[in-house]
Tab-separated table of C-alpha atoms and ligand atoms in Angstrom:
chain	number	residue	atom	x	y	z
B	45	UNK	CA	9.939	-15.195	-12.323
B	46	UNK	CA	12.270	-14.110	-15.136
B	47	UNK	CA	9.335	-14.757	-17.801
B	48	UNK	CA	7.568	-11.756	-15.382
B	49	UNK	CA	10.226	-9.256	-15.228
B	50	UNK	CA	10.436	-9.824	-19.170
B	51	UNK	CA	6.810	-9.477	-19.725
B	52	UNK	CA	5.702	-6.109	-21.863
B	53	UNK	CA	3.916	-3.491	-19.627
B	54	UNK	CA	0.453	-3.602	-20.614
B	55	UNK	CA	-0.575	-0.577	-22.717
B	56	UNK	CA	-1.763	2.372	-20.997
B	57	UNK	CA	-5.214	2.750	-20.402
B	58	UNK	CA	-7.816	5.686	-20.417
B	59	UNK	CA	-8.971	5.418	-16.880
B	60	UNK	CA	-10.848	8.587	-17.036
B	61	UNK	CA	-14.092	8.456	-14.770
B	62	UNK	CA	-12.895	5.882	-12.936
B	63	UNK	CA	-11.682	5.742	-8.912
B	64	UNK	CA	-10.175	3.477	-6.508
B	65	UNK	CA	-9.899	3.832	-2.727
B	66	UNK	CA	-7.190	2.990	-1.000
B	67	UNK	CA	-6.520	2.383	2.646
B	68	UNK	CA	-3.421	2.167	4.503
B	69	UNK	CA	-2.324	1.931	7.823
B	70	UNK	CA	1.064	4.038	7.991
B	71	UNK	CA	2.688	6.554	5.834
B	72	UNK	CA	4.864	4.748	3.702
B	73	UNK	CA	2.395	1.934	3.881
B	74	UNK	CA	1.105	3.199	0.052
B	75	UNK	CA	4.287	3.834	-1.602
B	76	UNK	CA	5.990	0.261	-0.767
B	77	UNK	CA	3.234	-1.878	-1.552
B	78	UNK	CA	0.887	0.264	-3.885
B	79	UNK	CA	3.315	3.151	-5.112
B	80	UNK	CA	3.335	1.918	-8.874
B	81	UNK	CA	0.045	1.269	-9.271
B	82	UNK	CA	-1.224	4.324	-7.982
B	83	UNK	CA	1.371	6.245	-10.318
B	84	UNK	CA	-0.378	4.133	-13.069
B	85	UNK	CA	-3.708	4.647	-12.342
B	86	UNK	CA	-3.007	8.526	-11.955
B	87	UNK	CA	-1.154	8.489	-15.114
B	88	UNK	CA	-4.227	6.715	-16.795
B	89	UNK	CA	-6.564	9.172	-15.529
B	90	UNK	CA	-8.079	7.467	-12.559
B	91	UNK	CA	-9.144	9.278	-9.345
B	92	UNK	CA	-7.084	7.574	-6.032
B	93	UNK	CA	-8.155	8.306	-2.759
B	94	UNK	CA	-6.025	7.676	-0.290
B	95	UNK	CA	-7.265	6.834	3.384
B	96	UNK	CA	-4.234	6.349	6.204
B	97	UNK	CA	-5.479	5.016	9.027
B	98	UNK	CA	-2.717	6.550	11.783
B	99	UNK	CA	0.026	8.890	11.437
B	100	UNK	CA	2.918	6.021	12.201
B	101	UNK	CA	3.746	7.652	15.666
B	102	UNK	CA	5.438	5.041	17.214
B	103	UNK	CA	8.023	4.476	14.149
B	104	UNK	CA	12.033	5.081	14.521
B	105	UNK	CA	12.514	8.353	13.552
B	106	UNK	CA	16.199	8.351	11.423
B	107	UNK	CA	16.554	12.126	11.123
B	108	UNK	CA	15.942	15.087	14.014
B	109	UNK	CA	12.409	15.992	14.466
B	110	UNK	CA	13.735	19.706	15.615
B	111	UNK	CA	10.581	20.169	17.873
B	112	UNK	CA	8.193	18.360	16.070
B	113	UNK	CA	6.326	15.133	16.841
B	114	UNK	CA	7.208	12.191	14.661
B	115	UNK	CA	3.604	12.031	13.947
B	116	UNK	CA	3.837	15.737	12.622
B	117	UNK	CA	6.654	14.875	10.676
B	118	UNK	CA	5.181	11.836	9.000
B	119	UNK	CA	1.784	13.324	8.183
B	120	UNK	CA	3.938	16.301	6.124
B	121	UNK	CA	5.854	13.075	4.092
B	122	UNK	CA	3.067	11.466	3.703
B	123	UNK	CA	1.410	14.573	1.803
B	124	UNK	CA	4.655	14.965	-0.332
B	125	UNK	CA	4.475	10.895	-1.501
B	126	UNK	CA	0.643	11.461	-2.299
B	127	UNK	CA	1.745	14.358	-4.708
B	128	UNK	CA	4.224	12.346	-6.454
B	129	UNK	CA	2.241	9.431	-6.883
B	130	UNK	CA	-0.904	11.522	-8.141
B	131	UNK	CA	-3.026	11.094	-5.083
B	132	UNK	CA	-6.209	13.377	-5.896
B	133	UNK	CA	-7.507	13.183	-2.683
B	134	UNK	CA	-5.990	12.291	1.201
B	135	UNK	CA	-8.647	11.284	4.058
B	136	UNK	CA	-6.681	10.249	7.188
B	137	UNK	CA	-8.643	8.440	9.904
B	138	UNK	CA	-6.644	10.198	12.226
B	139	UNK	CA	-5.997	7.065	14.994
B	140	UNK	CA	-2.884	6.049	16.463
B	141	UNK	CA	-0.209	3.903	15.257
B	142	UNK	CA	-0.997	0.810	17.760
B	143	UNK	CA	3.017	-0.426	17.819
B	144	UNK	CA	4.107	-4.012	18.160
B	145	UNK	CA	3.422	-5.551	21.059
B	146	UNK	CA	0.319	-3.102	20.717
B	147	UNK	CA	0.547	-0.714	23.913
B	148	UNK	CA	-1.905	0.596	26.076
B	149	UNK	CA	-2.978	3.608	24.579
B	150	UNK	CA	-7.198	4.019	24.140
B	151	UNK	CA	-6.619	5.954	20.817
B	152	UNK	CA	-5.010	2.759	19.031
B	153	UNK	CA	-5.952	2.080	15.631
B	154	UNK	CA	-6.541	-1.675	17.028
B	155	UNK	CA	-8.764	-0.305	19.589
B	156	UNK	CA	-10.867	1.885	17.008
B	157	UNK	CA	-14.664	0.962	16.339
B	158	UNK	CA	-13.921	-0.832	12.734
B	159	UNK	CA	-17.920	-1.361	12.059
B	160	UNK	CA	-18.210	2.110	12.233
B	161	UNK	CA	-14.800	3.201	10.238
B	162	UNK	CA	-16.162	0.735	7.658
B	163	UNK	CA	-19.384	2.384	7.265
B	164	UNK	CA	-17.170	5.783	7.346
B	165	UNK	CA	-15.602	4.425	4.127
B	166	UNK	CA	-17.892	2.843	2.486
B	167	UNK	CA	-19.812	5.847	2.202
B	168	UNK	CA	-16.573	7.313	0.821
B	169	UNK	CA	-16.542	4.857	-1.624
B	170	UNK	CA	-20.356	5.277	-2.537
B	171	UNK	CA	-19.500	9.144	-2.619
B	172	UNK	CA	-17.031	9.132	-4.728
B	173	UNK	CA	-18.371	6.413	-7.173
B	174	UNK	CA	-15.458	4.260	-6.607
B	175	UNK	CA	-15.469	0.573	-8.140
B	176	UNK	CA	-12.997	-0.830	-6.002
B	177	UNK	CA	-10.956	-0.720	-2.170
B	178	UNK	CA	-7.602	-1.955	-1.645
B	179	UNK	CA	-6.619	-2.908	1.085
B	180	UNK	CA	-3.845	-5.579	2.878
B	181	UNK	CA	-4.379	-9.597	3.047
B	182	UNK	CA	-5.827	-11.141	5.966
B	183	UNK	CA	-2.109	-11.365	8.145
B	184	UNK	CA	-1.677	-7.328	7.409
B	185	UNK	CA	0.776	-8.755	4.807
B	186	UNK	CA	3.397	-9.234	7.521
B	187	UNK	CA	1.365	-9.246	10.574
B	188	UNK	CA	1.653	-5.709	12.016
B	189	UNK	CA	-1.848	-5.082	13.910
B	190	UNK	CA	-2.899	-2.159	12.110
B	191	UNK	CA	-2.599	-3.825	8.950
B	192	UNK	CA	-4.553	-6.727	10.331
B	193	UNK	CA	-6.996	-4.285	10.963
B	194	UNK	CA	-6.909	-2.427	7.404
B	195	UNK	CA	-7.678	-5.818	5.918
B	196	UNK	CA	-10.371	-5.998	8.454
B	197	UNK	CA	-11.433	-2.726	7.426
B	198	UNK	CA	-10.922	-2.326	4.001
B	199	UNK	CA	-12.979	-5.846	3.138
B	200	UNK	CA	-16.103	-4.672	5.395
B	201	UNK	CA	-15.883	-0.879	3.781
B	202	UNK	CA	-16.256	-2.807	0.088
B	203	UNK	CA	-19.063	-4.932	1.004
B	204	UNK	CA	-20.957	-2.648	2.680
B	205	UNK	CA	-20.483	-0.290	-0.359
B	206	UNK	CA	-20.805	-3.700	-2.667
B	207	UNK	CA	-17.893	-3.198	-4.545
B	208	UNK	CA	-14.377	-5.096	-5.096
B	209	UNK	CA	-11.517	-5.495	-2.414
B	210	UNK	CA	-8.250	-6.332	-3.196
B	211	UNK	CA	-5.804	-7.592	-0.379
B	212	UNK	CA	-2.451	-5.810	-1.198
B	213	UNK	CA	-0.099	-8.520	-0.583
B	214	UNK	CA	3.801	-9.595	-1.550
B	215	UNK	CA	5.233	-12.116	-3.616
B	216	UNK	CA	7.280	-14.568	-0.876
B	217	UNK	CA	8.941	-16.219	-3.302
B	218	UNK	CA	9.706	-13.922	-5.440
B	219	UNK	CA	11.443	-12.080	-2.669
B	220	UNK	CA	12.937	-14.848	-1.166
B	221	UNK	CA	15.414	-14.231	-4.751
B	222	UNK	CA	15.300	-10.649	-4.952
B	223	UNK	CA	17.334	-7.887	-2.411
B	224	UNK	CA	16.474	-6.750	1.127
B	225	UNK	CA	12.978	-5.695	1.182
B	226	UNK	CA	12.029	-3.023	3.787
B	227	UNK	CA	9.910	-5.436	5.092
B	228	UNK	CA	12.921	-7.187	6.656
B	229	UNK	CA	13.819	-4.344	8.564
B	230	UNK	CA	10.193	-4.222	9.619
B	231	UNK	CA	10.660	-7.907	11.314
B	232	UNK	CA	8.843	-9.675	9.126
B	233	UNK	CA	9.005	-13.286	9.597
B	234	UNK	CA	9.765	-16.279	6.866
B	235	UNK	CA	5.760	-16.446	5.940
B	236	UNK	CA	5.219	-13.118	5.007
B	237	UNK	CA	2.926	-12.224	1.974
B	238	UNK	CA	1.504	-14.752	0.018
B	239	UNK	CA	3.188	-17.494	-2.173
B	240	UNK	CA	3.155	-16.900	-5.755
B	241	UNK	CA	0.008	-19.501	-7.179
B	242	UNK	CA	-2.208	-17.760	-4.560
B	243	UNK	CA	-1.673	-13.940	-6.105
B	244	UNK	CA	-4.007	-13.411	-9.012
B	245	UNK	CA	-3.066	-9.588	-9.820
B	246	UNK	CA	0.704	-8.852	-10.312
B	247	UNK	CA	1.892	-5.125	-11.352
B	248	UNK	CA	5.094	-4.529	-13.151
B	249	UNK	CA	6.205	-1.022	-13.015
B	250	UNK	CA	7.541	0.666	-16.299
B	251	UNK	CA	10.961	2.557	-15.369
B	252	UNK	CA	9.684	5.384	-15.061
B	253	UNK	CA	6.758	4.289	-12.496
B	254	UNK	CA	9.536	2.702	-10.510
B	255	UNK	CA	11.523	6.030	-10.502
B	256	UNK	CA	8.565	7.811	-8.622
B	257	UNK	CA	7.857	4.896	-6.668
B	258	UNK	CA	11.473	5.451	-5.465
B	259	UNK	CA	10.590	8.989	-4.936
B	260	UNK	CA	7.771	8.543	-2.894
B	261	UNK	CA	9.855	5.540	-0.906
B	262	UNK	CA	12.694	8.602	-0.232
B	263	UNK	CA	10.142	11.031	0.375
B	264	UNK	CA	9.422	9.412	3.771
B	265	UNK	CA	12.793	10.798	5.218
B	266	UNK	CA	11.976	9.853	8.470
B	267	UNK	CA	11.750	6.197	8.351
B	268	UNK	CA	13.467	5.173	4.733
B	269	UNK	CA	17.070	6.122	3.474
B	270	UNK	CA	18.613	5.616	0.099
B	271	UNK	CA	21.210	3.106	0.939
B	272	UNK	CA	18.078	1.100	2.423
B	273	UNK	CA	16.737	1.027	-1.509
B	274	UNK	CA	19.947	0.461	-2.980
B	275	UNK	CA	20.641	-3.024	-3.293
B	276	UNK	CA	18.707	-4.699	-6.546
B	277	UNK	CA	16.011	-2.181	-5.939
B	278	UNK	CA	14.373	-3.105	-9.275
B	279	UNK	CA	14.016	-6.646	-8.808
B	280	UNK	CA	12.883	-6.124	-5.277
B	281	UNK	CA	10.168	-3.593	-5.706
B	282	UNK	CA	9.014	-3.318	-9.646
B	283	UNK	CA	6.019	-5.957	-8.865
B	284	UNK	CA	3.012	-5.021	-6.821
B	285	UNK	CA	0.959	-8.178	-5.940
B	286	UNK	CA	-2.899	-8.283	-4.995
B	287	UNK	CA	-5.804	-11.030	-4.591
B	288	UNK	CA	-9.198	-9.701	-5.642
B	289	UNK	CA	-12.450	-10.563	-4.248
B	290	UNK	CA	-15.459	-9.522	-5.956
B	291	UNK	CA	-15.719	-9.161	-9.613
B	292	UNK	CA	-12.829	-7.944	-11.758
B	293	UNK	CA	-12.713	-4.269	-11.738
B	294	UNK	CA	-9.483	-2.187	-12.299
B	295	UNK	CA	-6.668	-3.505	-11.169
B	296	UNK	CA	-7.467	-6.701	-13.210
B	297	UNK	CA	-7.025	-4.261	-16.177
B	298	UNK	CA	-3.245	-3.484	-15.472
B	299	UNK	CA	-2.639	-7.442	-14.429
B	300	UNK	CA	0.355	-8.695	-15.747
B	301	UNK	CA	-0.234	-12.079	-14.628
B	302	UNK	CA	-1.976	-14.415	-16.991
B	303	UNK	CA	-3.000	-16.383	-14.158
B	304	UNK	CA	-6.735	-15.406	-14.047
T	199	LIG	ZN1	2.601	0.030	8.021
């Protein structure tokens, strides 16, 4: 672990011309697990498209909504994170957060045709000539339904547009050592993520990458406060951790493991 966090950033890269999709299932989804490496590939010169699949309705709003919807709220955050992280373009699916237990309503992401949302974004993909989707790993990375169904989604978008997925996943162990992780206050259980031999793309944010990833974190008022970030928030959220399928594309080019 240490010989990671010591590692040397890889060098920047000119991305130009290239462009990754990304799909999420909440706002705040893409800053917590893929904030960095969005800021990278921005900074590089990469396009990122951002698809969110709901607007996170049925999270615990922490600040007044003062006659808004929390769904209104979170769609304006979302927007300001997507600025700061260089999103060039925002696509939102426009279904509804399906909670946990999911609930009854017909409009629930879990409920949404996924054949036809992955032919929806895979001709995204083949529109916008991108190389590669990210998405989550096969449990939603801690077992939320929507993000079962992004991985769902996200791995049939990329072969019907024959390009790479990558699962978006965590590091268990690694956070097992580091601070509180939102994804504890998210009730994740023990077997969250993957374990560390299983993750063959690992991102380690420069300090300035993980200053905007903070940014972004903060910029979703409604669910995320700064003494939530506080404790060892380097160590807990400088690495962002994917498994590829498909050829190497991208990501692989910012890898930090030397695993594959
Ligand atoms: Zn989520």
């Amino acid at each position: 672990m240490s010989l990671l966090l010591d590692s040397p950033v890889s060098p920047a890269r000119d991305l130009t011309g290239r462009t990754v999709v990304f799909v999420h299932a909440h706002p705040d989804d893409e800053a917590i697990f893929t904030g960095a490496t969005i800021r990278r590939l921005a900074d590089a010169g990469a396009r990122v498209v951002l698809v969110t699949a709901t607007s996170g309705e049925l999270g615990e709003p922490r600040v007044p909504l003062r006659g808004r919807t929390l769904g209104q709220v979170r769609d304006a955050e979302l927007e300001r994170s997507a600025d700061l992280l260089g999103v060039q373009r925002l696509v939102r699916l426009g279904k509804r957060d399906s909670g946990i237990p999911v609930g009854d309503d017909p409009r629930a992401f879990v409920r949404a045709d996924l054949p036809a949302l992955a032919r929806t974004i895979a001709a995204l993909v083949e529109r916008e000539g991108a190389e590669a989707v990210v998405g989550y790993d096969a449990d939603g990375i801690y077992g939320h339904p929507d993000h079962v169904a992004v991985h769902l989604l996200a791995r049939h978008a990329a072969g019907l547009a024959g390009v790479t997925s990558y699962d978006a996943t965590v590091d268990r162990e690694h956070l097992h050592f580091a601070g509180a992780h939102l994804l504890g206050q998210a009730g994740a259980g023990a077997e969250y993520g993957r374990v560390t031999a299983e993750i063959g793309v690992a991102l380690a944010a420069t300090p300035r990458e993980l200053a905007v990833k903070r940014a972004a974190l903060l910029a979703h008022a409604s669910q995320i406060t700064a003494p939530m970030l506080d404790e060892r928030f380097q160590e807990t959220y400088e690495l962002e951790w994917y498994l590829r399928r498909g050829p190497r594309a991208v990501l692989d080019e910012m890898n930090v493991h030397a695993l594959v």
